[in-house]
XYZ file of C-alpha atoms in Angstrom:
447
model
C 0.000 0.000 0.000
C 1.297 3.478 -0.789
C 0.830 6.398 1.508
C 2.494 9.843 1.501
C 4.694 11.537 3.243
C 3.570 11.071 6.932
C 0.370 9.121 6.630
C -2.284 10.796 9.689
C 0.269 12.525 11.183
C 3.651 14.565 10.599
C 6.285 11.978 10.013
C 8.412 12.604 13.199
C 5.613 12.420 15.430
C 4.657 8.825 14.048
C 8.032 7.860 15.710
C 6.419 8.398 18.772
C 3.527 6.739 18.222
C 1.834 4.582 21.845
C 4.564 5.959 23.433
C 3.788 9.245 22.313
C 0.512 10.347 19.593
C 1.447 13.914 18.757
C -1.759 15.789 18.504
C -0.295 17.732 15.113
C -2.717 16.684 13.194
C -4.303 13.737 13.862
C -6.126 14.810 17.124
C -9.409 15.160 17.389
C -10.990 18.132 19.053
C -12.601 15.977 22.116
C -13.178 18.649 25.671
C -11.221 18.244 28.086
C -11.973 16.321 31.648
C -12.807 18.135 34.476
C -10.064 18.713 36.622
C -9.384 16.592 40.153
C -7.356 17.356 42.900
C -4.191 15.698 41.500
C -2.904 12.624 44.106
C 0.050 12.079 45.467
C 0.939 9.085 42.982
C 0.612 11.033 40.124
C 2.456 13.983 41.204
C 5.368 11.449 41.998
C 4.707 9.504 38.868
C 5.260 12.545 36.743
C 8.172 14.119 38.560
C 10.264 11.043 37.757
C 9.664 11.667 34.094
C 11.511 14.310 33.829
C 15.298 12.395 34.529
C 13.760 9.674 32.062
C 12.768 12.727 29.826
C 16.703 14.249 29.932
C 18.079 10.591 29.689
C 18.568 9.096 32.584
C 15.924 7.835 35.630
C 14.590 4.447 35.973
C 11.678 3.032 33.699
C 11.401 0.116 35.009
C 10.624 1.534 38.432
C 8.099 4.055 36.568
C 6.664 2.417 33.924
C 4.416 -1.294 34.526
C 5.668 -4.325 33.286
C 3.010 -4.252 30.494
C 3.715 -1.057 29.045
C 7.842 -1.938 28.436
C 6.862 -5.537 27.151
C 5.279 -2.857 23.891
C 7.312 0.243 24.694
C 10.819 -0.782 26.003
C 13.529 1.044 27.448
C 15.180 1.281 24.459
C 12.192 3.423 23.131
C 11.852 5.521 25.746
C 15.090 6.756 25.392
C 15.089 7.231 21.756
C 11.350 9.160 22.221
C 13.263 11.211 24.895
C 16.248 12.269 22.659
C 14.057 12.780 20.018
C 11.835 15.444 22.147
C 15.196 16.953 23.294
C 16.797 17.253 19.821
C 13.547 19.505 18.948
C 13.048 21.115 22.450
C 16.415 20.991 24.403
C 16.504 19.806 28.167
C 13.760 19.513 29.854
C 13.404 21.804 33.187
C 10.484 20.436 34.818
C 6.895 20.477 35.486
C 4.990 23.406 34.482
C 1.237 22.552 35.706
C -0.572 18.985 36.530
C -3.913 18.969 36.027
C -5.729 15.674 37.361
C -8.999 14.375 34.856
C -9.364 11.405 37.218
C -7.499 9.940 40.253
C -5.667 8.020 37.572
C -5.040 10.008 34.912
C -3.291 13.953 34.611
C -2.865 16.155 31.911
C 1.137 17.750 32.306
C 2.893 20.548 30.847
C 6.522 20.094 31.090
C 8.705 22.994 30.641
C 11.745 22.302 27.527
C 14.563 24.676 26.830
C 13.022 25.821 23.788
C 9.376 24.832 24.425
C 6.374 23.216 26.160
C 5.598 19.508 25.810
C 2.059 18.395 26.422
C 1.015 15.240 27.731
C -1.699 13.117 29.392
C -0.325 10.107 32.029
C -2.264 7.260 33.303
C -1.394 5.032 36.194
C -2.400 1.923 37.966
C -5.160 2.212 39.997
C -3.477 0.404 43.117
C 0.159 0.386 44.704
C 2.931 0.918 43.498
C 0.447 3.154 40.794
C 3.568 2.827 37.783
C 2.954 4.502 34.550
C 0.447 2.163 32.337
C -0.380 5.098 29.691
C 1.106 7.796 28.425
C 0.220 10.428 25.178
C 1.943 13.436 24.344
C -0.933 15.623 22.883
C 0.858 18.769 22.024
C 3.825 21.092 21.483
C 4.547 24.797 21.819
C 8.134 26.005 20.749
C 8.928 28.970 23.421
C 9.054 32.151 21.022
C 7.247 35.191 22.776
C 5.664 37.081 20.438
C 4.372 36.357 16.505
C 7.182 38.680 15.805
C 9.945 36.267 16.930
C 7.666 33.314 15.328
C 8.434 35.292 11.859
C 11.864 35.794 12.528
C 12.136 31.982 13.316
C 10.310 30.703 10.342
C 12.806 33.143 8.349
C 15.686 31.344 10.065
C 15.139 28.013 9.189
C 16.992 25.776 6.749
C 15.715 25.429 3.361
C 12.716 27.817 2.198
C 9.918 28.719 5.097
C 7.523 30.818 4.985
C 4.333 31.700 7.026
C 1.360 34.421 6.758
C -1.198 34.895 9.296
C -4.620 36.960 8.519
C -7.458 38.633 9.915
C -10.361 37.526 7.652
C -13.936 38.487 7.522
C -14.572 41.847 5.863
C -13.106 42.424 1.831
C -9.535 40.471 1.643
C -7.521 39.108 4.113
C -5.919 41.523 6.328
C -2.106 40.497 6.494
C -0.938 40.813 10.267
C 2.252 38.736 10.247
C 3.872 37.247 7.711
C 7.768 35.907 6.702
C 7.645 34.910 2.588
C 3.853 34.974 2.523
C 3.969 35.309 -1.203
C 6.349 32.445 -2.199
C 5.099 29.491 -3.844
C 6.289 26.385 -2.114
C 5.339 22.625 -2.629
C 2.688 21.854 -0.212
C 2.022 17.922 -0.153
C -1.517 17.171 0.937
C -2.503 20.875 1.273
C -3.565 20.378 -2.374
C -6.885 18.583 -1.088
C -8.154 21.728 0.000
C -8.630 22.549 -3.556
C -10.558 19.759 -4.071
C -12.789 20.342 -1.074
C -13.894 24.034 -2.652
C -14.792 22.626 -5.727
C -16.834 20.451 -3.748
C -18.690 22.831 -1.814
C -18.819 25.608 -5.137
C -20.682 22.291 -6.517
C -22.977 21.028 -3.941
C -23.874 24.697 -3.211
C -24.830 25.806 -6.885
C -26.964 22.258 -7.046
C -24.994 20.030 -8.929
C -24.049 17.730 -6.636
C -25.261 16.901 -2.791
C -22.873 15.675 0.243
C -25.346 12.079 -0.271
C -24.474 11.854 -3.966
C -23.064 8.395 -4.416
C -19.849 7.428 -6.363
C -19.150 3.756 -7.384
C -15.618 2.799 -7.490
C -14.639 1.216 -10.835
C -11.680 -0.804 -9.942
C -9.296 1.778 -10.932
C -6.061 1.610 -9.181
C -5.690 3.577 -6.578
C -3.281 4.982 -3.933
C -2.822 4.159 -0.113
C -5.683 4.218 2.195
C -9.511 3.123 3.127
C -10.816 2.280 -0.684
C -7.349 1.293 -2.374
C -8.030 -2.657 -1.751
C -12.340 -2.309 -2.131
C -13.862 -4.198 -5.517
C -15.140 -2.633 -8.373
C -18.876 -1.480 -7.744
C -18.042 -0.237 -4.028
C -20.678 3.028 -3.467
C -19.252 5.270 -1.173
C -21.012 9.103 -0.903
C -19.129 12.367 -1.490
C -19.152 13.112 2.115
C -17.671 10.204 2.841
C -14.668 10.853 0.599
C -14.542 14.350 1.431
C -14.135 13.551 5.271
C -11.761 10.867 5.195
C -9.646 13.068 2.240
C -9.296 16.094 5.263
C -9.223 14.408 8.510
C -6.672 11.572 7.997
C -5.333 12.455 4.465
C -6.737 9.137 2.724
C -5.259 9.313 -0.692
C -7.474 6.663 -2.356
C -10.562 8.894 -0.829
C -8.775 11.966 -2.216
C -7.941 10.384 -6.111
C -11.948 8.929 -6.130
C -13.078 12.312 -5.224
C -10.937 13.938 -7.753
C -12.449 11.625 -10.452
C -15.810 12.428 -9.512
C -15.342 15.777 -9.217
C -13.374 16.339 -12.551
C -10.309 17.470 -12.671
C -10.302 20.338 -14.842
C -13.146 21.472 -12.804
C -10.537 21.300 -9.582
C -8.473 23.408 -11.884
C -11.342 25.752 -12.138
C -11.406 26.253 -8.878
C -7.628 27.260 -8.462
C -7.434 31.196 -9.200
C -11.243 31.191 -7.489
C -10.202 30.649 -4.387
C -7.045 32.877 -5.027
C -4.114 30.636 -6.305
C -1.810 33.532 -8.065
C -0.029 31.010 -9.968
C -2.863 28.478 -10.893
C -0.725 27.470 -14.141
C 1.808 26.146 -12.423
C -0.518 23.184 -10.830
C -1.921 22.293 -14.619
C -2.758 20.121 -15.154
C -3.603 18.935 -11.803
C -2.247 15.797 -10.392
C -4.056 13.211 -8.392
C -1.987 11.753 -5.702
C -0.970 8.576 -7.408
C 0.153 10.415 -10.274
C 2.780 11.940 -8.393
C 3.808 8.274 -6.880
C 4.732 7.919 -10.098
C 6.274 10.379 -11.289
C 8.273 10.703 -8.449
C 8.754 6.526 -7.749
C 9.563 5.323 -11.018
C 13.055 4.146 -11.859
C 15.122 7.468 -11.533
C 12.540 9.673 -11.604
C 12.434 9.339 -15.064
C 8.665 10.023 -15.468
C 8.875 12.811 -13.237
C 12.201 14.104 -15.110
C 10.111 14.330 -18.693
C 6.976 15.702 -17.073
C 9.052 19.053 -16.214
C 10.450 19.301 -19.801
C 6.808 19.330 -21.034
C 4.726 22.289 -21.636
C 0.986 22.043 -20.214
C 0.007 20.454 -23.434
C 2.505 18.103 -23.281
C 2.123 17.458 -19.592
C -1.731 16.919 -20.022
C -1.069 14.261 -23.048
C 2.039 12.169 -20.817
C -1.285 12.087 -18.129
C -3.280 10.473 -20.457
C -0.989 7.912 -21.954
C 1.908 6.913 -20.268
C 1.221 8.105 -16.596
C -2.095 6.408 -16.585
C -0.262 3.315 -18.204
C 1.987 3.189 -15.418
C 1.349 -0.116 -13.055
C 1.566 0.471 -9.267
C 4.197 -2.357 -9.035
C 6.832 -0.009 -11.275
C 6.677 2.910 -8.295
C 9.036 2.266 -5.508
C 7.370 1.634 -2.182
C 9.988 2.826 0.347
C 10.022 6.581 -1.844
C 8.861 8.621 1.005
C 9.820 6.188 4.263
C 13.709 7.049 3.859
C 13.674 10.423 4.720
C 15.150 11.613 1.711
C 13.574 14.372 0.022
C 12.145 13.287 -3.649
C 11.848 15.419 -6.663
C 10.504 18.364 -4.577
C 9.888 20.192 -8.228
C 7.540 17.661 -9.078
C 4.548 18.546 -6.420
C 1.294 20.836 -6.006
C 2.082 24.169 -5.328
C 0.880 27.279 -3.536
C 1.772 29.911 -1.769
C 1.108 30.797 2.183
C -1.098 34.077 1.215
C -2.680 31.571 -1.444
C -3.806 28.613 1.406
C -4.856 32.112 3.757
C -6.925 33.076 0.568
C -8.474 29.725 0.063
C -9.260 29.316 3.733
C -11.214 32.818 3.349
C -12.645 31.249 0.434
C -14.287 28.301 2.191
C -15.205 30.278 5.064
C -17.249 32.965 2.767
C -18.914 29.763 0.915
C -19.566 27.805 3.850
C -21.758 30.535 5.621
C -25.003 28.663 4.838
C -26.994 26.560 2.408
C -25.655 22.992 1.647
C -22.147 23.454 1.399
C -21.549 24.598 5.228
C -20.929 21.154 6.088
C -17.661 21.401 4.807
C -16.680 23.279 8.145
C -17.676 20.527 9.750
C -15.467 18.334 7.856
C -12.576 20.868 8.212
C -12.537 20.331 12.201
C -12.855 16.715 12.360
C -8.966 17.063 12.577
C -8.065 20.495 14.272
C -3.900 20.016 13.612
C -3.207 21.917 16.986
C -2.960 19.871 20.441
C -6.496 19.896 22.625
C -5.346 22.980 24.487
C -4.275 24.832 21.663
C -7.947 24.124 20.200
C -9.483 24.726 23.056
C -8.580 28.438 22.952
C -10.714 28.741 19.888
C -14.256 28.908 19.057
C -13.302 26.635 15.560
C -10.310 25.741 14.429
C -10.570 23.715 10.824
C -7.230 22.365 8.975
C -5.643 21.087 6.600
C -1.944 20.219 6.386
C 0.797 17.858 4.408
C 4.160 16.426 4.476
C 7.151 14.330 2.664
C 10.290 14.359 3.185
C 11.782 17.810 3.021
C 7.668 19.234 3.101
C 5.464 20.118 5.951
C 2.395 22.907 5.127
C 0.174 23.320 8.134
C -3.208 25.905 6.905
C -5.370 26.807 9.830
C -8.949 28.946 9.741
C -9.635 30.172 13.180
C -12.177 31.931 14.826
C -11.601 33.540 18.413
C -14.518 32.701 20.769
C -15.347 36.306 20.190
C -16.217 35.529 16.444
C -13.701 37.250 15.133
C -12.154 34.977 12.063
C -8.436 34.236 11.695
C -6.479 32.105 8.506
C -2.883 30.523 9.199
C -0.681 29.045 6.736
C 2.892 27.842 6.781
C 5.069 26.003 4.595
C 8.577 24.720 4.589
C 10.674 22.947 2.256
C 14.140 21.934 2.039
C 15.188 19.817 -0.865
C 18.357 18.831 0.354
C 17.288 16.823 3.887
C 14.035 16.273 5.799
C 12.605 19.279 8.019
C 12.349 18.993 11.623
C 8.779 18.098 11.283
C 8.108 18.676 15.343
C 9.925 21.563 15.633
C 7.849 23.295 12.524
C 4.552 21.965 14.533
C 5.275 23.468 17.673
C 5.820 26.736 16.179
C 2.257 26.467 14.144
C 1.057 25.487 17.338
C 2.567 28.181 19.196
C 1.505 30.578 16.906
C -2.044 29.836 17.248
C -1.702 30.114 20.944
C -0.010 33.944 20.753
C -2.675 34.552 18.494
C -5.632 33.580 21.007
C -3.917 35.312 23.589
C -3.581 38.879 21.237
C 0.057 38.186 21.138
């Protein structure tokens, strides 16, 4: 099965997975317990993670017998280092809020940061660790105006642009390359999504329509292995293409939406360099363009003119089997063929967000917002903040986009995007979160 870049979540975090579930985008936005007086157990529990945490302490006095026969030592220390090569050393406890006399929600202070978690422990003596979840980051800038300098700073080509929205065009507050066009992974989708709603809202198609699968190859994910004649609905497709970045959900969709339609949509929702995403690729077309033999596929495709780019789609692309594209592309690390990708600018994705929120006001196509915040890409307590957070992000290799729309509890409404490439080695996928994350947090609190 072929998936891309980092599957449900960013790519680093999925190194942490039961040991750690990074809330970047795969969390959903469930409210938080009501707080406990925290017990004595758990406070002692979670002050011996922090030695653990900086690479020493004991887990097997810590953690039960049951949790390091799945998560072993050896784990936990590589999760630790991992945490400290994006956050430095960590200092300590920051707050520990109790949800039941077994379970706490920490913050624990980093160097250059704040790591979320929630902790579970046994219910009797000697109460060791049996569950543990990281379920967000912060990095520790102060203000959005050291959050631009930062994105500035990083290796490679980053770039971030944050907007009031609401009245006439976005209102640029903050921004660091806002109008460079960078590849943007599974950001693409959120074209697909508007020309969804433009659709279902002018009448020509409802969230209930129903598309058969043909037996078409397909890419990674929920429908890639289901026989010809399958009848899945639009929303369907549409939900699982946003919230866990199903490629086979997003290629059906695609198909039944029309692609040159999709491309339609592109300088709509305000895509200044439309041209350079036509014709528009599906998802599998870009495993093979990028996973064939060399990249030779890929390599003729950016020789080619539109027209010529269009015709290689129709013949030899399509022609392609799914047992020519390599399958281990994306899970070396290794940045592929970044030039071969979707691509859009931050002040594009904060213009398409605006977009969707204008369209998805009322009538049949305000569903979509629901859609958007099955997946908020922030932790819970970043999310929480907010009176709606919808997203839509994507990753490979040397790629992470994060696009947020936003709206404060006080209704006022609020579009993210951030992008960051390097072509020559992966990003620090947690670090880039954190600082989305942190953002959003600044933002809430008029920073």
């Amino acid at each position: 099965m072929l998936s891309h870049g980092g599957s449900t979540t960013i790519r680093t975090i999925l190194a942490l997975i039961s040991l750690i579930g990074l809330a970047a985008p795969a969390i959903g936005q469930t409210p938080p317990a009501a707080p406990t007086k925290a017990s004595e157990p758990l406070r002692t529990r979670a002050e011996a993670l922090i030695p653990i945490l900086a690479g020493g302490g004991d887990t097997a006095a810590s953690f039960a017998p049951a949790f390091l026969a799945q998560i072993p030592d050896a784990k936990i220390r590589a999760v630790a280092t991992q945490l400290s090569d994006g956050f430095g050393a960590p200092f300590g406890i920051e707050s520990l809020v109790a949800t039941t006399p077994q379970t706490a929600r920490l913050s624990l202070r980093y160097a250059r940061g704040t790591v979320m978690m929630t902790m579970t422990v046994e219910p009797d003596a000697p109460y060791r660790i049996i569950g543990l979840l990281v379920t967000g980051t912060t990095s520790g800038e102060a203000s959005l105006e050291q959050i631009a300098a930062t994105f500035a700073a990083l290796p490679g080509t980053a770039g971030f642009s944050l907007a009031r929205i609401g009245d006439g065009v976005p209102r640029a507050l903050y921004g660091s390359k806002a109008d460079t066009d960078f590849a943007i992974g599974s950001a693409f989708k959120l074209a697909i999504l508007s020309e969804a709603i433009r659709a279902i809202n002018a009448g020509e198609r409802r969230w209930d329509d129903v598309v058969t699968l043909d037996g078409s190859p397909l890419p990674g994910g929920q429908y890639a292995q289901q026989p010809a004649g399958t009848k899945v609905t639009l929303r369907e497709l549409a939900q699982k293409m946003i919230s866990i970045r199903d490629n086979s959900a997003t290629d059906a969709l695609l198909a039944a939406l029309g692609r040159e339609k999709v491309e339609a949509m592109l300088p709509v929702i305000g895509w200044r360099h439309a041209a350079r995403n036509r014709p528009l690729l599906g998802t599998l077309d870009i495993f093979k363009l990028k996973g064939t033999p060399s990249g030779a596929l890929g390599k003729r495709w950016l020789a080619l003119d539109e027209k010529g780019r269009r015709a290689l789609l129709a013949t030899e692309i399509a022609e392609t089997p799914l047992s020519a594209i390599d399958p281990a592309m994306f899970q070396r690390g290794v940045p592929v063929m970044l030039d071969v990708e979707w691509f859009a600018s931050p002040a594009d994705l904060v213009r398409t967000m605006d977009w969707i929120r204008r369209n998805t006001e009322t009538g049949p196509g305000a569903e979509a917002r629901a859609i958007l915040a099955i997946n908020p890409g922030v932790g819970p307590a970043q999310a929480a903040r907010w009176g709606y957070v919808g997203y839509k992000g994507g990753s490979e290799p040397g790629v992470i986009e994060m696009t947020l729309l936003l709206r404060s509890r006080g209704g006022v409404w609020y579009a993210l995007a951030a992008s960051w490439n390097n072509p020559a080695a992966a990003v620090d996928d947690a670090r880039f979160v954190a600082l989305v994350s942190r953002a959003a947090d600044l933002l809430a609190s008029g920073g």
